[in-house]
Coordinates of C-alpha atoms and ligand atoms in Angstrom, one line a residue:
M15 CA 9.9 58.2 0.6
S16 CA 6.9 56.0 0.8
S17 CA 7.3 52.5 2.3
K18 CA 7.6 49.4 0.1
I19 CA 6.4 47.1 2.8
K20 CA 2.6 46.6 3.0
I21 CA 0.5 44.7 5.5
L22 CA -1.4 42.1 3.6
S23 CA -5.1 42.1 3.6
E24 CA -7.0 39.6 5.8
N25 CA -8.3 37.8 2.8
L26 CA -4.9 37.4 1.3
C27 CA -3.5 36.2 4.6
N28 CA -6.3 33.5 4.6
Q29 CA -5.4 32.5 1.1
I30 CA -1.8 32.1 2.1
A31 CA -2.7 30.2 5.2
A32 CA -5.0 28.0 3.0
G33 CA -1.9 27.1 1.0
E34 CA -0.6 25.3 4.1
V35 CA -3.8 24.0 5.6
V36 CA -5.8 23.2 2.5
E37 CA -3.8 21.2 0.1
R38 CA -6.6 19.0 -1.4
P39 CA -10.1 17.9 -0.7
L40 CA -8.8 15.5 1.9
S41 CA -7.6 18.5 4.0
V42 CA -11.0 20.0 4.0
V43 CA -12.6 16.7 5.1
K44 CA -10.0 16.3 7.8
E45 CA -10.5 19.7 9.3
L46 CA -14.3 19.5 9.2
V47 CA -14.4 16.1 10.7
E48 CA -11.9 17.0 13.4
N49 CA -14.1 20.0 14.3
S50 CA -17.2 17.7 14.5
L51 CA -15.3 15.3 16.8
D52 CA -14.1 18.2 18.9
A53 CA -17.7 19.2 19.2
H54 CA -18.5 15.8 20.7
A55 CA -20.6 14.7 17.8
T56 CA -21.8 11.1 18.0
E57 CA -22.9 11.0 14.4
I58 CA -21.0 12.4 11.4
R59 CA -22.1 12.2 7.9
I60 CA -19.7 13.1 5.1
I61 CA -21.0 13.7 1.6
V62 CA -18.6 14.1 -1.2
E63 CA -19.1 14.8 -5.0
K64 CA -16.5 14.5 -7.7
G65 CA -13.7 13.6 -5.3
G66 CA -14.5 16.6 -3.2
K67 CA -13.7 19.0 -6.0
R68 CA -17.5 19.8 -6.4
L69 CA -18.8 19.3 -2.9
I70 CA -17.8 18.4 0.5
R71 CA -20.5 18.4 3.1
V72 CA -20.0 17.4 6.7
E73 CA -23.0 17.1 9.0
D74 CA -22.8 16.4 12.7
N75 CA -24.9 16.3 15.8
G76 CA -22.3 18.0 18.0
A77 CA -22.5 21.1 20.3
G78 CA -23.3 23.5 17.5
M79 CA -22.4 27.2 17.3
S80 CA -24.3 30.3 18.3
R81 CA -25.1 33.1 15.7
E82 CA -22.1 35.0 17.0
D83 CA -19.7 32.1 16.9
L84 CA -20.9 31.3 13.3
F85 CA -19.4 34.6 12.3
L86 CA -16.4 34.4 14.6
C87 CA -15.3 31.0 13.5
L88 CA -14.4 32.5 10.1
E89 CA -11.9 34.9 11.6
R90 CA -8.4 34.0 11.5
H91 CA -7.0 32.6 14.8
A92 CA -10.5 32.3 16.2
T93 CA -10.8 29.2 18.3
S94 CA -12.8 28.0 21.3
K95 CA -10.2 25.4 22.0
I96 CA -7.2 27.3 23.5
A97 CA -6.9 30.6 25.3
S98 CA -3.2 30.7 26.3
A99 CA 0.1 29.3 25.3
D100 CA 0.1 26.9 28.2
D101 CA -3.0 25.3 26.7
L102 CA -1.0 24.3 23.8
F103 CA 0.7 21.8 25.9
C104 CA -2.3 20.2 27.5
L105 CA -4.5 19.8 24.4
K106 CA -7.4 17.6 24.5
T107 CA -8.8 18.6 21.2
L108 CA -7.8 17.8 17.6
G109 CA -8.0 21.4 16.5
F110 CA -6.5 24.4 18.2
R111 CA -5.0 26.7 15.5
G112 CA -8.3 28.5 14.6
E113 CA -7.1 28.5 11.0
A114 CA -9.1 25.8 9.2
L115 CA -12.4 27.4 8.6
P116 CA -11.1 30.8 7.4
S117 CA -8.6 29.0 5.2
I118 CA -11.2 26.7 3.7
A119 CA -13.6 29.7 3.2
A120 CA -10.9 31.7 1.4
V121 CA -10.6 29.2 -1.4
S122 CA -14.2 27.9 -1.9
R123 CA -17.9 28.7 -1.5
V124 CA -19.0 27.7 1.9
R125 CA -22.4 27.4 3.7
L126 CA -22.3 27.0 7.4
A127 CA -25.4 26.2 9.3
S128 CA -25.6 25.5 13.0
Q129 CA -28.0 25.0 15.8
Q130 CA -27.2 24.6 19.5
E131 CA -29.2 22.3 21.5
N132 CA -31.8 24.0 23.6
S133 CA -31.6 27.2 21.4
A134 CA -34.7 28.5 19.7
E135 CA -33.4 28.7 16.2
G136 CA -30.4 27.9 14.1
F137 CA -28.5 30.2 11.7
E138 CA -26.7 29.9 8.5
I139 CA -24.3 31.9 6.6
H140 CA -22.9 31.9 3.0
V141 CA -19.3 32.8 2.3
D142 CA -17.7 33.2 -1.2
A143 CA -14.0 33.3 -1.3
G144 CA -13.9 34.6 2.3
K145 CA -16.6 37.2 1.9
V146 CA -19.8 36.8 3.7
Q147 CA -22.7 36.9 1.2
K148 CA -25.8 36.4 3.3
A149 CA -26.8 35.3 6.8
S150 CA -30.2 34.2 7.9
A151 CA -32.1 32.1 10.4
A152 CA -32.3 28.4 9.5
G153 CA -34.2 25.4 10.7
I154 CA -31.8 22.5 11.2
P155 CA -31.5 19.8 13.8
A156 CA -29.1 20.4 16.6
G157 CA -25.5 20.3 15.3
T158 CA -23.6 21.7 12.4
V159 CA -23.6 21.4 8.7
I160 CA -20.7 22.8 6.7
E161 CA -20.8 22.6 2.9
V162 CA -17.7 23.4 0.9
R163 CA -18.3 23.8 -2.9
N164 CA -16.0 24.4 -5.8
L165 CA -12.7 24.1 -3.9
F166 CA -10.0 26.3 -5.3
F167 CA -12.4 28.0 -7.8
N168 CA -10.6 31.3 -7.2
T169 CA -7.1 29.9 -7.2
P170 CA -6.9 28.0 -10.5
A171 CA -3.2 27.4 -10.2
R172 CA -3.8 25.2 -7.1
K173 CA -6.7 23.5 -8.7
K174 CA -4.4 22.2 -11.3
F175 CA -2.5 20.2 -8.7
L176 CA -5.5 18.1 -7.9
K177 CA -5.5 14.6 -9.1
T178 CA -8.4 12.5 -10.5
E179 CA -11.7 12.3 -8.7
Q180 CA -11.0 8.7 -7.7
T181 CA -7.5 9.5 -6.4
E182 CA -8.7 12.5 -4.4
F183 CA -11.6 10.4 -3.1
S184 CA -9.4 7.5 -2.1
H185 CA -7.4 9.9 0.1
I186 CA -10.6 11.0 1.8
A187 CA -11.8 7.4 2.3
D188 CA -8.4 6.4 3.6
F189 CA -8.5 9.3 6.2
I190 CA -12.1 8.5 7.2
S191 CA -11.2 4.9 7.8
K192 CA -8.2 5.8 9.9
I193 CA -9.9 8.4 12.1
S194 CA -12.8 6.1 12.5
L195 CA -10.6 3.7 14.3
S196 CA -9.8 6.3 16.8
F197 CA -13.4 7.0 17.5
P198 CA -15.2 3.7 17.5
Q199 CA -18.2 5.1 19.4
V200 CA -19.0 7.6 16.7
Q201 CA -21.3 6.7 13.9
I202 CA -19.6 7.7 10.7
S203 CA -20.8 7.5 7.1
L204 CA -19.2 8.6 3.9
E205 CA -20.9 9.0 0.5
H206 CA -19.3 9.6 -2.8
N207 CA -21.4 10.7 -5.9
R208 CA -24.5 9.5 -4.0
R209 CA -23.1 6.0 -3.2
T210 CA -22.5 5.1 0.4
V211 CA -18.9 3.9 0.7
I212 CA -18.4 3.8 4.4
N213 CA -21.2 3.2 6.9
L214 CA -20.1 2.6 10.4
F215 CA -22.5 2.3 13.3
R216 CA -21.6 3.1 16.8
H217 CA -19.3 0.4 18.1
H218 CA -18.6 -0.6 21.6
S219 CA -15.0 -1.5 21.1
L220 CA -12.1 -1.0 18.9
S221 CA -12.2 -4.6 17.9
D222 CA -15.8 -4.3 16.6
R223 CA -14.7 -1.3 14.6
V224 CA -11.7 -3.0 13.2
V225 CA -13.9 -5.9 12.0
A226 CA -16.4 -3.6 10.5
L227 CA -13.7 -1.6 8.7
L228 CA -11.1 -4.1 7.7
G229 CA -13.1 -7.3 7.6
A230 CA -13.1 -10.4 9.7
E231 CA -10.4 -12.0 7.6
I232 CA -7.9 -9.4 8.3
F233 CA -9.0 -9.2 11.9
S234 CA -8.3 -12.9 12.3
Q235 CA -4.7 -12.1 11.5
L236 CA -4.4 -9.4 14.0
T237 CA -3.4 -9.8 17.6
S238 CA -4.2 -7.2 20.2
F239 CA -1.6 -5.7 22.5
E240 CA -1.3 -3.3 25.3
K241 CA 1.5 -1.9 27.4
S242 CA 2.2 0.8 29.9
G243 CA 5.6 2.4 30.4
L244 CA 7.5 5.1 32.2
E245 CA 6.4 8.8 32.1
G246 CA 2.8 7.9 31.7
L247 CA 3.3 6.3 28.3
K248 CA 0.8 3.8 27.2
V249 CA 0.3 2.0 24.0
H250 CA -2.4 -0.4 22.7
G251 CA -3.8 -1.6 19.4
F252 CA -3.4 -4.5 17.0
L253 CA -0.4 -6.1 15.4
G254 CA -0.8 -7.9 12.1
S255 CA 0.8 -11.2 11.4
P256 CA 4.1 -10.8 9.6
D257 CA 2.5 -12.8 6.8
L258 CA 0.0 -10.0 6.3
N259 CA 2.9 -7.7 5.0
R260 CA 2.4 -4.9 2.5
N261 CA 4.4 -3.1 -0.1
S262 CA 4.2 0.3 1.6
A263 CA 3.9 1.6 5.1
S264 CA 0.3 2.7 4.5
A265 CA -1.1 0.1 6.6
I266 CA 0.7 1.3 9.7
H267 CA -2.0 3.3 11.4
S268 CA -0.5 5.4 14.2
F269 CA -2.3 7.7 16.5
V270 CA -1.0 9.9 19.3
N271 CA -3.7 10.8 21.8
R272 CA -6.3 9.8 19.3
R273 CA -4.8 12.0 16.6
F274 CA -3.9 10.2 13.4
V275 CA -0.3 11.0 12.6
R276 CA 2.1 10.1 9.8
D277 CA 5.3 10.1 11.6
R278 CA 8.7 8.7 10.7
L279 CA 9.4 7.9 14.3
F280 CA 6.4 5.7 14.5
Q281 CA 7.2 3.9 11.3
H282 CA 10.8 3.4 12.4
A283 CA 9.8 2.1 15.8
V284 CA 7.2 -0.3 14.3
M285 CA 9.7 -1.7 11.8
E286 CA 12.2 -2.1 14.7
G287 CA 9.4 -4.0 16.6
Y288 CA 9.0 -6.3 13.6
R289 CA 12.7 -6.7 13.0
N290 CA 13.7 -10.1 11.6
L291 CA 10.2 -11.1 10.9
L292 CA 9.4 -9.3 7.6
P293 CA 10.9 -9.8 4.2
R294 CA 13.0 -6.9 2.9
H295 CA 10.9 -3.8 1.8
R296 CA 7.7 -5.1 3.3
Y297 CA 5.7 -3.4 6.0
P298 CA 3.2 -4.8 8.5
V299 CA -0.4 -4.0 9.2
V300 CA -0.5 -2.2 12.5
I301 CA -3.0 -0.2 14.4
L302 CA -1.2 1.6 17.2
F303 CA -2.5 4.1 19.7
L304 CA 0.0 5.9 21.8
E305 CA -1.2 7.8 24.8
I306 CA 1.2 10.3 26.2
P307 CA 0.8 13.1 28.7
P308 CA 0.0 16.2 26.5
D309 CA 2.9 18.2 27.9
L310 CA 5.3 15.6 26.6
V311 CA 4.3 16.1 23.0
D312 CA 4.1 19.1 20.7
V313 CA 1.4 18.8 18.1
N314 CA 1.9 22.3 16.7
V315 CA 4.7 21.5 14.3
H316 CA 2.8 20.9 11.1
P317 CA 0.0 23.2 9.8
A318 CA -2.1 20.2 8.9
K319 CA -1.1 18.6 12.2
R320 CA 0.1 15.5 10.5
E321 CA 3.3 15.3 12.5
V322 CA 4.1 15.6 16.1
R323 CA 7.2 16.2 18.1
F324 CA 8.0 14.4 21.4
R325 CA 10.0 15.9 24.1
Q326 CA 11.9 12.6 24.5
Q327 CA 11.9 11.1 21.1
G328 CA 14.2 8.2 22.0
I329 CA 12.1 7.1 25.0
V330 CA 8.9 7.1 22.9
H331 CA 10.6 5.3 20.0
D332 CA 12.1 2.5 22.2
F333 CA 8.9 2.2 24.2
I334 CA 6.9 1.4 21.0
A335 CA 9.5 -0.8 19.5
D336 CA 10.0 -2.8 22.7
S337 CA 6.2 -3.1 23.3
I338 CA 5.7 -4.5 19.8
Q339 CA 8.7 -6.9 20.0
D340 CA 7.5 -8.2 23.3
A341 CA 4.0 -8.7 22.0
L342 CA 5.2 -10.5 18.9
R343 CA 7.7 -12.6 20.9
G344 CA 5.0 -13.6 23.4
R345 CA 3.4 -15.3 20.5
K346 CA 6.2 -17.3 19.1
L347 CA 5.3 -20.7 17.8
S348 CA 6.7 -23.9 19.1
V349 CA 8.6 -26.3 17.0
G350 CA 6.4 -27.9 14.3
E351 CA 3.4 -26.0 15.2
S352 CA 2.5 -24.1 12.1
N353 CA -0.8 -22.6 12.9
P354 CA -2.1 -23.3 16.4
A355 CA -5.7 -22.8 17.1
G356 CA -6.6 -19.3 18.1
M357 CA -3.5 -17.8 16.6
G358 CA -4.8 -17.4 13.2
W359 CA -1.4 -16.8 11.8
S360 CA 2.2 -17.9 11.7
F361 CA 5.6 -16.2 11.1
P362 CA 7.2 -16.5 7.8
V363 CA 11.0 -16.8 7.7
S364 CA 12.5 -13.6 6.4
E365 CA 14.9 -13.8 3.5
N366 CA 18.0 -12.2 4.6
R367 CA 18.0 -12.3 8.3
K368 CA 17.3 -15.5 10.2
P369 CA 15.0 -15.3 13.2
E370 CA 17.0 -14.6 16.4
A371 CA 16.3 -18.0 17.9
V372 CA 18.1 -19.6 15.0
E373 CA 21.0 -17.4 15.3
S374 CA 21.4 -18.1 19.0
G375 CA 21.1 -21.8 18.4
K376 CA 17.8 -22.3 20.0
P377 CA 15.3 -24.7 18.4
Y378 CA 13.8 -23.3 15.2
P379 CA 10.6 -21.8 16.3
F380 CA 9.1 -20.4 13.1
V381 CA 7.4 -22.5 10.5
S382 CA 6.7 -20.8 7.3
T383 CA 3.4 -21.7 5.8
K384 CA 3.2 -19.0 3.2
T385 CA 6.5 -17.8 1.7
S386 CA 5.2 -17.3 -1.8
R387 CA 4.9 -13.6 -1.1
N388 CA 8.4 -13.1 0.1
Y389 CA 9.4 -15.3 -2.7
S390 CA 7.6 -13.4 -5.4
S391 CA 8.9 -10.0 -4.2
R392 CA 12.3 -11.4 -4.3
V393 CA 11.9 -12.7 -7.8
V394 CA 10.6 -9.4 -9.0
E395 CA 13.6 -7.6 -7.4
E396 CA 15.9 -10.1 -9.0
L397 CA 14.3 -10.0 -12.4
T398 CA 14.1 -6.3 -12.5
G399 CA 17.5 -5.7 -10.9
F400 CA 19.5 -7.8 -13.3
K401 CA 21.0 -6.4 -16.4
P402 CA 19.7 -7.9 -19.7
V403 CA 21.8 -10.8 -20.9
Q404 CA 24.2 -9.4 -23.5
Y405 CA 24.0 -11.4 -26.7
P406 CA 26.8 -10.9 -29.1
G407 CA 26.0 -8.7 -32.1
P408 CA 26.0 -10.0 -35.7
S409 CA 29.7 -9.5 -36.1
R410 CA 30.3 -12.5 -33.9
T411 CA 27.7 -14.8 -35.2
S412 CA 30.2 -16.4 -37.6
D413 CA 32.4 -17.3 -34.6
P414 CA 31.3 -20.6 -33.1
E415 CA 33.7 -20.2 -30.2
T416 CA 31.7 -17.6 -28.3
G417 CA 32.6 -16.3 -24.9
E418 CA 36.1 -16.1 -23.5
A419 CA 37.9 -19.4 -23.2
G420 CA 37.5 -20.9 -19.8
E421 CA 34.5 -18.8 -18.9
I422 CA 30.9 -20.0 -18.7
S423 CA 29.0 -18.1 -21.3
S424 CA 25.2 -17.5 -21.6
L425 CA 23.3 -19.3 -24.1
L426 CA 23.5 -17.8 -27.6
P427 CA 20.7 -17.5 -30.0
D428 CA 22.9 -17.9 -33.1
D429 CA 23.4 -21.6 -32.7
P430 CA 22.3 -23.3 -35.9
D431 CA 20.2 -25.8 -33.9
F432 CA 18.1 -23.0 -32.7
Q433 CA 16.7 -22.2 -36.1
K434 CA 16.1 -25.8 -37.0
R435 CA 14.2 -28.0 -34.6
G436 CA 14.3 -26.1 -31.5
F437 CA 17.6 -26.0 -29.6
F438 CA 16.4 -27.2 -26.3
S439 CA 14.2 -30.0 -27.5
S440 CA 17.2 -31.4 -29.3
L441 CA 19.3 -31.6 -26.1
Q442 CA 20.1 -34.9 -24.4
V443 CA 19.0 -34.8 -20.8
I444 CA 21.7 -36.2 -18.4
G445 CA 19.8 -35.6 -15.2
Q446 CA 18.8 -33.2 -12.5
Y447 CA 21.2 -31.7 -10.0
H448 CA 20.2 -30.8 -6.5
N449 CA 16.6 -30.8 -7.5
S450 CA 17.2 -27.5 -9.1
Y451 CA 19.3 -27.6 -12.2
I452 CA 18.8 -29.7 -15.3
I453 CA 22.0 -31.0 -16.8
C454 CA 22.0 -31.6 -20.6
Q455 CA 24.4 -32.0 -23.4
S456 CA 24.4 -31.0 -26.9
R457 CA 26.8 -32.3 -29.5
E458 CA 29.8 -31.0 -27.6
E459 CA 28.6 -28.8 -24.8
L460 CA 27.5 -29.2 -21.3
I461 CA 24.4 -27.2 -20.6
L462 CA 23.0 -26.3 -17.2
I463 CA 19.5 -25.0 -16.8
D464 CA 18.2 -23.4 -13.8
Q465 CA 14.8 -25.0 -13.8
H466 CA 13.1 -22.3 -11.8
A467 CA 14.5 -19.3 -13.7
A468 CA 13.7 -21.1 -17.0
H469 CA 10.1 -21.6 -15.9
E470 CA 9.8 -18.1 -14.8
R471 CA 11.0 -16.9 -18.1
I472 CA 8.7 -19.1 -20.0
G473 CA 5.7 -17.9 -18.0
F474 CA 6.7 -14.3 -18.4
E475 CA 7.3 -14.6 -22.1
R476 CA 4.1 -16.4 -22.6
L477 CA 2.0 -13.9 -20.5
K478 CA 3.7 -11.0 -22.3
S479 CA 2.9 -12.2 -25.7
Q480 CA -0.6 -13.0 -24.7
F481 CA -0.9 -9.5 -23.3
E482 CA 0.5 -7.9 -26.4
N483 CA -1.9 -9.9 -28.5
G484 CA -4.9 -8.4 -26.8
R485 CA -5.7 -10.5 -23.8
V486 CA -4.2 -13.0 -21.4
E487 CA -5.6 -16.5 -21.6
I488 CA -8.2 -16.8 -18.9
Q489 CA -10.1 -19.4 -17.0
E490 CA -13.6 -18.7 -15.7
L491 CA -13.9 -19.6 -12.0
L492 CA -16.4 -22.3 -11.3
F493 CA -17.4 -20.5 -8.2
P494 CA -17.1 -16.7 -8.6
K495 CA -15.6 -15.3 -5.5
T496 CA -16.7 -12.1 -3.6
M497 CA -13.8 -10.2 -2.3
E498 CA -13.6 -7.3 0.1
F499 CA -10.9 -4.6 -0.3
G500 CA -9.6 -1.7 1.7
F501 CA -10.7 1.7 0.5
Q502 CA -7.5 2.6 -1.3
D503 CA -7.3 -0.8 -2.9
A504 CA -11.0 -0.7 -3.9
A505 CA -10.6 2.8 -5.4
A506 CA -7.5 1.5 -7.4
L507 CA -9.4 -1.5 -8.5
Q508 CA -12.3 0.6 -9.7
E509 CA -9.8 2.7 -11.7
N510 CA -8.1 -0.3 -13.1
L511 CA -10.8 -2.8 -13.9
E512 CA -10.0 -2.6 -17.6
K513 CA -6.3 -3.1 -17.1
L514 CA -6.9 -6.0 -14.8
L515 CA -9.2 -7.6 -17.3
K516 CA -6.4 -7.4 -19.9
L517 CA -4.3 -9.2 -17.4
G518 CA -7.0 -11.8 -17.0
F519 CA -8.7 -10.8 -13.9
G520 CA -12.4 -10.4 -14.6
L521 CA -13.9 -8.4 -11.7
E522 CA -17.3 -6.8 -11.2
P523 CA -18.2 -4.2 -8.6
Y524 CA -20.4 -5.7 -6.0
G525 CA -21.3 -2.6 -4.0
G526 CA -19.1 -0.7 -1.6
K527 CA -15.6 -2.2 -1.4
A528 CA -16.7 -5.6 -2.6
F529 CA -16.0 -7.1 -6.0
V530 CA -16.8 -10.4 -7.6
L531 CA -13.9 -12.2 -9.1
R532 CA -15.1 -14.2 -12.2
S533 CA -12.0 -15.1 -14.2
I534 CA -8.4 -15.3 -13.6
P535 CA -5.3 -15.7 -15.9
A536 CA -5.1 -19.3 -17.2
V537 CA -1.5 -19.7 -15.9
L538 CA -2.5 -19.3 -12.3
N539 CA -3.6 -21.9 -9.9
P540 CA -7.0 -20.7 -8.7
D541 CA -5.8 -21.2 -5.1
Q542 CA -3.2 -18.6 -5.7
A543 CA -5.2 -16.2 -7.8
E544 CA -6.6 -14.1 -5.0
Q545 CA -3.2 -13.6 -3.5
V546 CA -1.7 -12.6 -6.8
L547 CA -4.6 -10.2 -7.4
K548 CA -4.0 -8.5 -4.1
E549 CA -0.3 -8.2 -4.9
T550 CA -1.0 -7.0 -8.4
L551 CA -3.3 -4.3 -6.8
E552 CA -0.6 -3.3 -4.4
E553 CA 1.8 -2.9 -7.2
I554 CA -0.7 -0.7 -9.0
V555 CA -1.3 1.4 -5.8
V556 CA 2.4 1.8 -5.1
L557 CA 3.6 2.3 -8.7
G558 CA 0.5 4.3 -9.5
K559 CA 1.0 6.5 -12.4
S560 CA 4.5 7.5 -11.6
R561 CA 6.2 4.8 -13.7
A562 CA 6.0 4.2 -17.3
M563 CA 3.0 1.9 -18.1
T564 CA 5.0 -0.7 -19.9
H565 CA 7.3 -1.0 -16.9
E566 CA 4.3 -1.4 -14.7
I567 CA 2.7 -4.1 -16.8
E568 CA 5.9 -5.9 -17.1
K569 CA 6.3 -6.0 -13.3
L570 CA 2.8 -7.3 -13.0
L571 CA 3.4 -10.0 -15.4
I572 CA 6.5 -11.0 -13.6
T573 CA 4.5 -11.2 -10.4
M574 CA 2.0 -13.3 -12.0
A575 CA 4.5 -15.5 -13.8
C576 CA 6.5 -16.4 -10.7
H577 CA 3.3 -17.7 -9.1
S578 CA 2.7 -20.2 -11.8
M579 CA 6.2 -21.6 -11.9
V580 CA 8.0 -24.7 -11.0
R581 CA 10.1 -24.0 -7.9
A582 CA 13.7 -24.7 -7.3
N583 CA 14.1 -27.7 -5.1
Q584 CA 11.6 -29.7 -6.9
S585 CA 12.3 -33.1 -8.2
L586 CA 11.4 -33.5 -11.9
S587 CA 10.9 -36.6 -13.9
L588 CA 12.6 -37.1 -17.2
V589 CA 9.2 -36.4 -19.0
E590 CA 8.8 -33.1 -17.0
M591 CA 12.3 -32.0 -17.9
R592 CA 11.8 -32.8 -21.5
S593 CA 8.5 -30.9 -21.5
L594 CA 10.3 -28.0 -19.9
L595 CA 12.8 -28.0 -22.7
Q596 CA 10.0 -28.1 -25.2
E597 CA 8.3 -25.2 -23.6
M598 CA 11.6 -23.2 -23.7
D599 CA 11.6 -23.6 -27.5
D600 CA 7.9 -22.9 -27.7
V601 CA 8.2 -19.5 -26.2
D602 CA 11.1 -18.5 -28.3
F603 CA 13.2 -18.4 -25.3
S604 CA 16.2 -16.9 -26.9
T605 CA 15.0 -13.8 -28.6
H606 CA 14.2 -11.4 -26.0
C607 CA 14.5 -11.3 -22.3
P608 CA 13.7 -7.9 -21.0
H609 CA 15.4 -8.2 -17.6
G610 CA 16.3 -11.8 -17.5
R611 CA 19.0 -13.2 -15.3
P612 CA 20.7 -16.1 -17.1
A613 CA 18.6 -19.2 -17.0
V614 CA 21.0 -21.2 -19.0
M615 CA 24.7 -21.7 -18.8
R616 CA 26.8 -23.7 -21.2
L617 CA 30.4 -25.0 -21.1
S618 CA 32.1 -26.1 -24.2
L619 CA 34.2 -29.2 -24.2
H620 CA 37.1 -26.9 -24.5
D621 CA 36.0 -25.2 -21.2
V622 CA 35.7 -28.5 -19.4
E623 CA 39.0 -29.7 -20.7
K624 CA 40.6 -26.6 -19.6
M625 CA 39.2 -27.0 -16.1
F626 CA 40.9 -30.3 -15.9
H627 CA 44.2 -29.0 -17.4
R628 CA 43.9 -31.2 -20.3
P629 CA 45.9 -30.0 -23.3
Ligands
LIG722 P1 -9.9 25.1 15.5 O1 -10.6 23.8 15.2 O2 -8.4 25.1 15.4 O3 -10.4 25.8 16.7 P2 -11.4 26.0 13.2 O4 -11.2 27.1 12.2 O5 -11.4 24.6 12.6 O6 -10.3 26.2 14.3 O7 -12.8 26.2 13.9 C1 -13.0 27.4 14.6 C2 -14.0 27.2 15.7 O8 -15.3 27.0 15.2 C3 -13.7 26.1 16.6 O9 -12.8 26.4 17.7 C4 -15.1 25.8 17.2 O10 -15.4 26.6 18.2 C5 -16.0 26.2 16.0 N1 -16.5 25.0 15.2 C6 -16.0 24.7 14.0 N2 -16.6 23.6 13.6 C7 -17.6 23.3 14.5 C8 -18.5 22.2 14.6 N3 -18.7 21.3 13.6 N4 -19.3 22.2 15.7 C9 -19.2 23.1 16.7 N5 -18.3 24.1 16.6 C10 -17.5 24.2 15.6
LIG723 MG1 -10.6 22.8 13.5

């Protein structure tokens, strides 16, 4: 009987390996750039077309390859970086598996050209879906050029998984910006569709590179830190002010021995380091380099080398968390000092947990200067989390005694006063309670209005109807503002310019990652606009396309609305209270509240009497 089991062909093996190593254009860029860095290049140029789907070209001035190596590097498990299993545990290079080039070549059309310094001539070879098509001498400068065209052209099923050009490119830009932090001395440029997106010269220090990459404004909110621990552990980098917090963990940049990794352990340790300083579900901006003796870490646990495993996970975790905590603690503010010179930032007070010093009865060391962000995220949570207010159906409209006796009921839209002259405008204002609630009475009811919730709802309803009618009311900025964004945000911006314009933000590309902000929604205070735009963008990046569009827009409107609103704890004059009531009528407050919490409560005379046990 013949055997059913077959040894797979070399090419098929490479295609299977490619499934693990080459997931998307980003993977190709990552492997090629890592190779260039391993070859000690000091200049790397990356050229991408159509998000990397059409072309990825990486040029470097590194060590180059001989003619023989040019052929060999395409063989599976061909590497110059390790020779024995022991080498796996004292790695000094980013690559070591010898899988990348054959995997990439198996699913694209590749041209490799290389010239070693001091050799008479260079060589190039062309490979199509893993098969060498031609090889010849080539005149190129010392270094290596690898061109990858038509990724996944021979594996259409995989091609279907690719996202839009912009999305694929934003992953690439994000990776380049991260890896460039790890190699500040290397000149790195990235072009997309013939536009230069990143252009970093050689920098002397990490700080210079951070400024060049993230901008001086963010840099001013970072503080550098460094610590050595047991077992040869060392950590250094930058910690963002807790105020600089983000919606996702994507701004936690972690590196192990200069290798960028996305590792749960790191994220957890960082969050532990920032414990009590961040609002719920917010993440800090952190650049963290861990140096660890190579024999204490295994980098060979993930085909794309994104994750690592430590021999002593707990020790590494605690070392990172403690280092961050110490660094942040060392910079605590003294009482009343909100933003001392040189600090550039202050700690906000987190929502749910009080800073430790408060818990332990020490003087209150944190002064919050910017809580709006915590605040807005909380409002979004609250508004989206609450169930819609249940209005009674038509069957109950004839019954004026709504709600169970003795219970506070939500405001009902079926009150005859609603239809006539505006229910709220017709109320008599008794006063304000606790600078937060407006107390009114109608003919026989006591009405409590949460001024903040009411304002929020007004703003939201107004924005929503403006949005539905085409465009949100805008105000042109007297002084258009140039804003710099991170790569991912800039890509999201570029993709969503129209959507943002509909929301009232008029933005124009200004080259690279810069945009000019010309108009903002009329409801916003120009001072807050930038902040709201950034948050809105974050929402877009995080929510992406995964959620229904309407939900997304609604969330954005809520974010915007809560920035324009009257806060709780604000004393209002009678005129202001009256105008609030008027506005409540104007926006048709009663008819729909997509995820509103009750902004209004009312007690009938009967309810009040019952409270006091009156017959
Ligand atoms: P690995 O990086 O794991 O060794 P690769 O498939 O990525 O495996 O590369 C195979 C080999 O090709 C490398 O070990 C290296 O010797 C050589 N190589 C690849 N890219 C370059 C480059 N840009 N410059 C010099 N040598 C390179
Ligand atoms: Mg490699």
